[in-house]
């Protein structure tokens, strides 16, 4: 049995080229490094926009490091033991975000030992996957929003996602109408409300958006209120998508029984590759669509290894490579709306040292 010899972590602040709002101008990346007792090194990371980076670092440098050293380095064995260990601090959220830093480093080490990319290590099922253009654009003017959509079209995306939830539903409808006109009928349009509505507001809005054929409505309600999602699913025809703010396999199981038809696990927020693969298998068993949330440099590599079709989200100018956060080339290539692996071994993600 190979065991964990050491775990190190460091915090990077990465400014966003396009702020996600007045209070979200940067993201926190905690880069991790594990050394195993056979000398193999693994590099991972965890991530959060603006809030929580120092708390994640503290968990990794204390509770997780202390509990991990000497344990089996197989991530499938290590993960459930450490999750139980951290459970008193919370079954999900800051604990699973921190645990992802170790889990990703262990998967990187496992793939590096065999000299293969994480896609090949898990078992490639696709040569390429589709990418949709995404943006945090609710604060954009309509002209700015349409200019962004034009850039996505020019980049070859066949599907795009925009934010909804302006104070005026009339304004929302006008913006969605203009985006649909620009996209035409052959491209998919997804909507994301980021938990801004209550049940009655969501019902009214989705009936107003029906003429524009949205492929899904993402987080129309408070993510924790799955009972309300179940009621909304009975009221509207548009598929409901949730997942970026669900942190455990058990919450995804509850979501699958509440009328949700699309799940969007964030690989970091659920705790890493180990639980993500379980969530993906559960979704497939239940006939749910799965499209991972953000982090295309990682989620794209896993989508290439999953059976079935999965859309990868690429937020404009927010990839690690575009933000200058990587020490080396990206492990994925996105061209004409399609993502391919560049074949780098392990996760292929190394983060720069020190301040930008």
XYZ file of C-alpha atoms in Angstrom:
356
model
C 0.000 0.000 0.000
C 1.334 3.428 -0.969
C 0.819 6.076 1.720
C 0.833 9.864 1.947
C 4.160 11.241 3.225
C 3.408 14.977 3.132
C 0.856 17.576 2.053
C 1.617 21.235 1.328
C -0.727 24.064 0.295
C -0.385 27.704 -0.736
C -2.939 30.400 -1.469
C -3.032 32.469 -4.676
C -5.229 35.473 -5.348
C -6.152 35.593 -9.047
C -7.764 38.854 -10.259
C -10.636 38.439 -12.716
C -10.319 40.170 -16.082
C -14.111 40.563 -16.156
C -15.372 41.033 -12.562
C -18.395 38.911 -11.682
C -19.930 41.881 -9.860
C -18.846 44.627 -7.476
C -17.863 42.152 -4.760
C -16.409 39.429 -6.957
C -13.264 40.799 -8.547
C -10.914 37.876 -7.938
C -10.807 34.173 -7.200
C -8.839 32.278 -4.596
C -6.853 29.224 -5.687
C -5.184 26.973 -3.147
C -2.493 24.968 -4.941
C -1.650 21.654 -3.270
C 1.244 19.205 -3.437
C 1.405 15.683 -2.041
C 4.423 13.439 -1.780
C 3.853 9.726 -1.434
C 6.122 7.268 0.334
C 7.274 5.838 -3.015
C 8.515 9.290 -4.063
C 5.707 10.115 -6.505
C 4.564 13.744 -6.400
C 1.004 14.874 -7.084
C -0.219 18.428 -7.714
C -3.803 19.515 -7.136
C -5.790 22.586 -6.242
C -8.982 23.895 -4.804
C -10.819 27.083 -5.640
C -13.402 29.586 -4.517
C -14.504 32.982 -5.884
C -13.395 35.708 -3.445
C -14.759 34.234 -0.189
C -13.304 31.413 1.907
C -9.782 30.966 0.569
C -8.045 31.468 3.904
C -10.458 29.097 5.651
C -9.831 26.429 3.008
C -6.080 26.883 3.411
C -6.356 26.542 7.197
C -8.301 23.277 6.908
C -5.719 21.864 4.519
C -2.741 22.952 6.605
C -4.129 21.575 9.856
C -7.041 19.134 10.041
C -6.608 17.571 6.584
C -2.801 17.400 6.627
C -2.728 15.930 10.138
C -5.326 13.316 9.238
C -3.939 12.478 5.790
C -0.263 11.782 6.462
C 0.295 8.044 6.713
C -3.011 7.118 5.095
C -3.544 5.064 1.963
C -2.828 7.263 -1.077
C -5.607 5.654 -3.138
C -8.116 8.536 -3.366
C -11.121 6.200 -3.361
C -9.946 4.790 -0.043
C -8.756 8.054 1.467
C -11.703 10.308 0.591
C -14.520 8.714 2.627
C -12.307 8.373 5.705
C -11.311 12.036 5.635
C -14.857 13.165 4.874
C -16.039 11.407 8.025
C -13.141 12.948 9.938
C -14.165 16.468 8.827
C -17.888 15.930 9.255
C -18.164 17.698 12.607
C -17.053 20.875 10.805
C -19.735 20.364 8.153
C -20.740 17.572 5.823
C -20.246 19.825 2.791
C -19.273 23.326 1.822
C -15.968 24.571 3.176
C -14.995 21.029 4.194
C -15.550 19.442 0.792
C -13.952 22.416 -0.977
C -10.846 21.905 1.141
C -10.901 18.129 0.751
C -10.814 18.568 -3.030
C -7.298 19.975 -2.696
C -6.028 16.644 -1.421
C -8.232 14.471 -3.628
C -7.134 16.157 -6.859
C -3.466 15.880 -5.893
C -3.878 12.148 -5.217
C -5.543 11.555 -8.600
C -2.763 13.571 -10.246
C -0.147 11.367 -8.544
C -1.941 8.188 -9.623
C -2.057 9.286 -13.275
C 1.510 10.637 -13.174
C 2.778 7.287 -11.872
C 1.522 5.686 -15.094
C 2.581 8.584 -17.323
C -0.971 9.220 -18.532
C -3.367 12.142 -18.543
C -6.275 11.956 -16.112
C -8.583 11.345 -19.094
C -6.580 8.331 -20.237
C -6.131 7.104 -16.666
C -9.899 7.122 -16.080
C -10.591 5.719 -19.550
C -11.246 7.991 -22.502
C -14.692 7.681 -24.111
C -14.618 10.789 -26.357
C -12.020 12.541 -28.503
C -13.784 15.870 -27.948
C -16.739 17.352 -26.072
C -18.946 20.365 -26.740
C -18.359 23.618 -24.862
C -20.942 26.297 -24.227
C -20.187 29.988 -23.870
C -21.045 31.336 -20.438
C -20.713 34.626 -18.644
C -21.508 36.432 -15.425
C -23.373 39.172 -17.233
C -26.506 40.230 -15.346
C -24.873 43.605 -14.687
C -24.048 44.101 -18.397
C -26.091 46.503 -20.461
C -28.107 44.871 -23.232
C -25.574 46.093 -25.796
C -22.701 44.611 -23.766
C -24.596 41.330 -23.405
C -25.300 41.082 -27.129
C -21.660 41.869 -27.924
C -20.640 38.983 -25.664
C -23.085 36.642 -27.400
C -21.642 37.708 -30.747
C -18.180 36.753 -29.509
C -19.453 33.317 -28.524
C -21.033 32.830 -31.932
C -17.799 33.910 -33.631
C -15.905 31.420 -31.431
C -18.068 28.601 -32.783
C -20.274 27.846 -29.777
C -23.557 26.116 -30.557
C -24.938 26.853 -27.064
C -24.696 29.828 -24.714
C -25.881 30.696 -21.218
C -26.871 34.106 -19.882
C -27.966 35.418 -16.514
C -31.539 36.419 -15.739
C -33.098 37.981 -12.656
C -33.051 41.727 -13.318
C -35.376 43.750 -11.044
C -37.852 44.089 -13.927
C -39.199 40.976 -15.628
C -40.021 43.122 -18.668
C -36.339 43.980 -18.973
C -35.372 40.314 -18.558
C -37.775 39.287 -21.316
C -36.463 41.972 -23.643
C -32.859 40.814 -23.076
C -33.709 37.136 -23.612
C -35.681 38.007 -26.751
C -32.719 39.924 -28.199
C -30.284 37.110 -27.399
C -32.560 34.511 -28.996
C -32.904 36.713 -32.097
C -29.115 36.906 -32.361
C -28.642 33.157 -31.818
C -31.333 32.080 -34.229
C -33.219 28.827 -33.821
C -30.292 26.455 -34.314
C -28.277 27.351 -31.202
C -29.229 26.429 -27.664
C -29.929 29.121 -25.069
C -29.668 28.380 -21.344
C -30.736 30.708 -18.519
C -29.258 31.070 -15.026
C -31.097 32.932 -12.251
C -28.493 32.324 -9.514
C -31.171 31.711 -6.842
C -32.749 35.174 -7.259
C -36.444 34.241 -7.350
C -39.067 32.852 -5.058
C -41.543 30.260 -6.328
C -44.113 32.716 -7.663
C -41.502 34.919 -9.353
C -39.895 31.864 -10.972
C -43.242 30.588 -12.239
C -44.127 33.937 -13.801
C -40.672 34.403 -15.332
C -40.459 30.945 -16.872
C -43.880 31.249 -18.461
C -42.717 34.553 -19.958
C -39.514 32.937 -21.288
C -41.214 29.904 -22.872
C -41.480 31.478 -26.370
C -37.674 31.647 -26.496
C -37.233 27.884 -25.921
C -34.653 27.851 -23.106
C -32.812 24.547 -22.830
C -32.814 24.841 -19.035
C -33.283 27.278 -16.171
C -30.451 27.070 -13.683
C -30.938 27.703 -9.955
C -34.267 29.518 -10.265
C -34.770 29.242 -6.482
C -32.672 28.997 -3.344
C -30.492 25.961 -3.979
C -31.243 24.468 -0.564
C -35.016 24.522 -1.097
C -35.503 21.366 -3.135
C -39.157 21.096 -2.125
C -39.821 24.397 -3.901
C -37.944 23.113 -6.951
C -40.248 20.085 -6.973
C -43.287 22.365 -7.035
C -41.764 24.568 -9.750
C -41.043 21.485 -11.860
C -44.779 20.704 -11.764
C -45.609 24.217 -12.972
C -43.208 24.702 -15.893
C -42.040 22.760 -18.931
C -38.440 24.039 -19.054
C -35.952 21.623 -17.444
C -34.573 22.775 -14.091
C -30.813 22.588 -13.489
C -29.073 22.662 -10.102
C -25.760 21.586 -8.676
C -23.169 24.314 -8.338
C -24.288 24.884 -4.736
C -24.902 21.256 -3.794
C -21.903 19.778 -2.009
C -22.548 16.074 -1.426
C -23.722 13.013 -3.292
C -26.695 12.867 -0.923
C -27.910 16.335 -1.856
C -27.719 15.373 -5.521
C -29.774 12.288 -4.721
C -32.418 14.509 -3.120
C -32.336 16.827 -6.139
C -32.927 13.915 -8.496
C -36.164 13.179 -6.650
C -37.398 16.783 -6.766
C -38.094 17.080 -10.493
C -34.644 18.403 -11.414
C -33.607 17.132 -14.857
C -30.079 18.576 -15.169
C -27.323 18.285 -12.543
C -24.209 20.447 -12.561
C -21.701 19.307 -9.951
C -18.687 21.519 -9.441
C -15.774 19.099 -9.107
C -14.102 21.202 -6.430
C -17.205 22.012 -4.384
C -18.285 18.379 -4.114
C -14.842 17.390 -2.821
C -12.879 16.336 -5.901
C -12.851 13.678 -8.578
C -13.769 10.824 -6.216
C -17.278 12.063 -5.304
C -17.775 13.632 -8.740
C -17.476 10.212 -10.390
C -20.060 8.790 -7.975
C -22.444 11.686 -8.687
C -21.976 11.193 -12.437
C -22.737 7.466 -12.133
C -25.860 8.176 -10.079
C -27.052 10.740 -12.650
C -26.581 8.241 -15.472
C -28.530 5.594 -13.552
C -31.425 8.034 -13.078
C -31.418 9.287 -16.661
C -30.450 12.833 -15.690
C -28.337 15.098 -17.881
C -25.004 16.025 -16.285
C -23.053 19.102 -17.325
C -20.223 20.023 -14.912
C -20.049 23.508 -13.459
C -17.115 25.785 -14.410
C -13.387 24.813 -14.314
C -13.131 23.654 -17.964
C -9.429 22.778 -17.617
C -10.486 20.066 -15.176
C -14.147 19.321 -15.917
C -13.395 19.039 -19.639
C -10.839 16.307 -19.015
C -13.340 14.345 -16.940
C -16.143 14.879 -19.464
C -13.897 13.203 -22.055
C -13.864 10.119 -19.827
C -17.580 9.960 -19.012
C -20.004 7.959 -21.158
C -22.817 9.913 -22.754
C -22.919 13.539 -23.824
C -21.857 16.364 -21.509
C -21.537 20.099 -22.097
C -18.503 21.847 -20.603
C -18.947 25.404 -19.326
C -16.416 28.037 -20.370
C -16.966 31.445 -18.760
C -15.518 34.198 -20.925
C -11.993 35.210 -19.846
C -12.237 33.203 -16.609
C -10.202 30.072 -17.373
C -7.010 29.608 -15.372
C -4.908 29.953 -18.502
C -6.635 33.145 -19.638
C -6.139 34.648 -16.181
C -2.420 33.903 -16.145
C -2.708 31.588 -13.140
C -0.937 28.594 -14.682
C 2.749 27.811 -14.739
C 2.764 26.189 -18.156
C 0.252 25.470 -20.910
C -3.348 24.449 -20.300
C -4.143 20.717 -20.353
C -7.090 21.360 -22.694
C -7.621 23.122 -26.004
C -10.923 24.816 -26.898
C -11.507 25.638 -30.558
C -14.739 26.137 -32.508
C -16.825 25.226 -29.504
C -15.112 21.878 -28.906
C -12.715 20.825 -26.147
C -9.855 18.362 -26.546
C -7.146 17.173 -24.199
C -3.611 18.336 -24.924
C -2.350 15.038 -23.477
C -0.361 16.424 -20.531
C 0.226 13.808 -17.850
C -1.746 13.821 -14.629
C -4.176 16.699 -14.278
C -1.721 18.814 -16.258
C -2.343 21.814 -14.001
C 0.505 23.608 -12.278
C -0.085 27.009 -10.715
C 2.356 29.885 -10.767
C 4.408 30.788 -7.707
C 3.982 33.955 -5.693
C 2.033 37.137 -6.473
C 1.002 37.842 -10.023
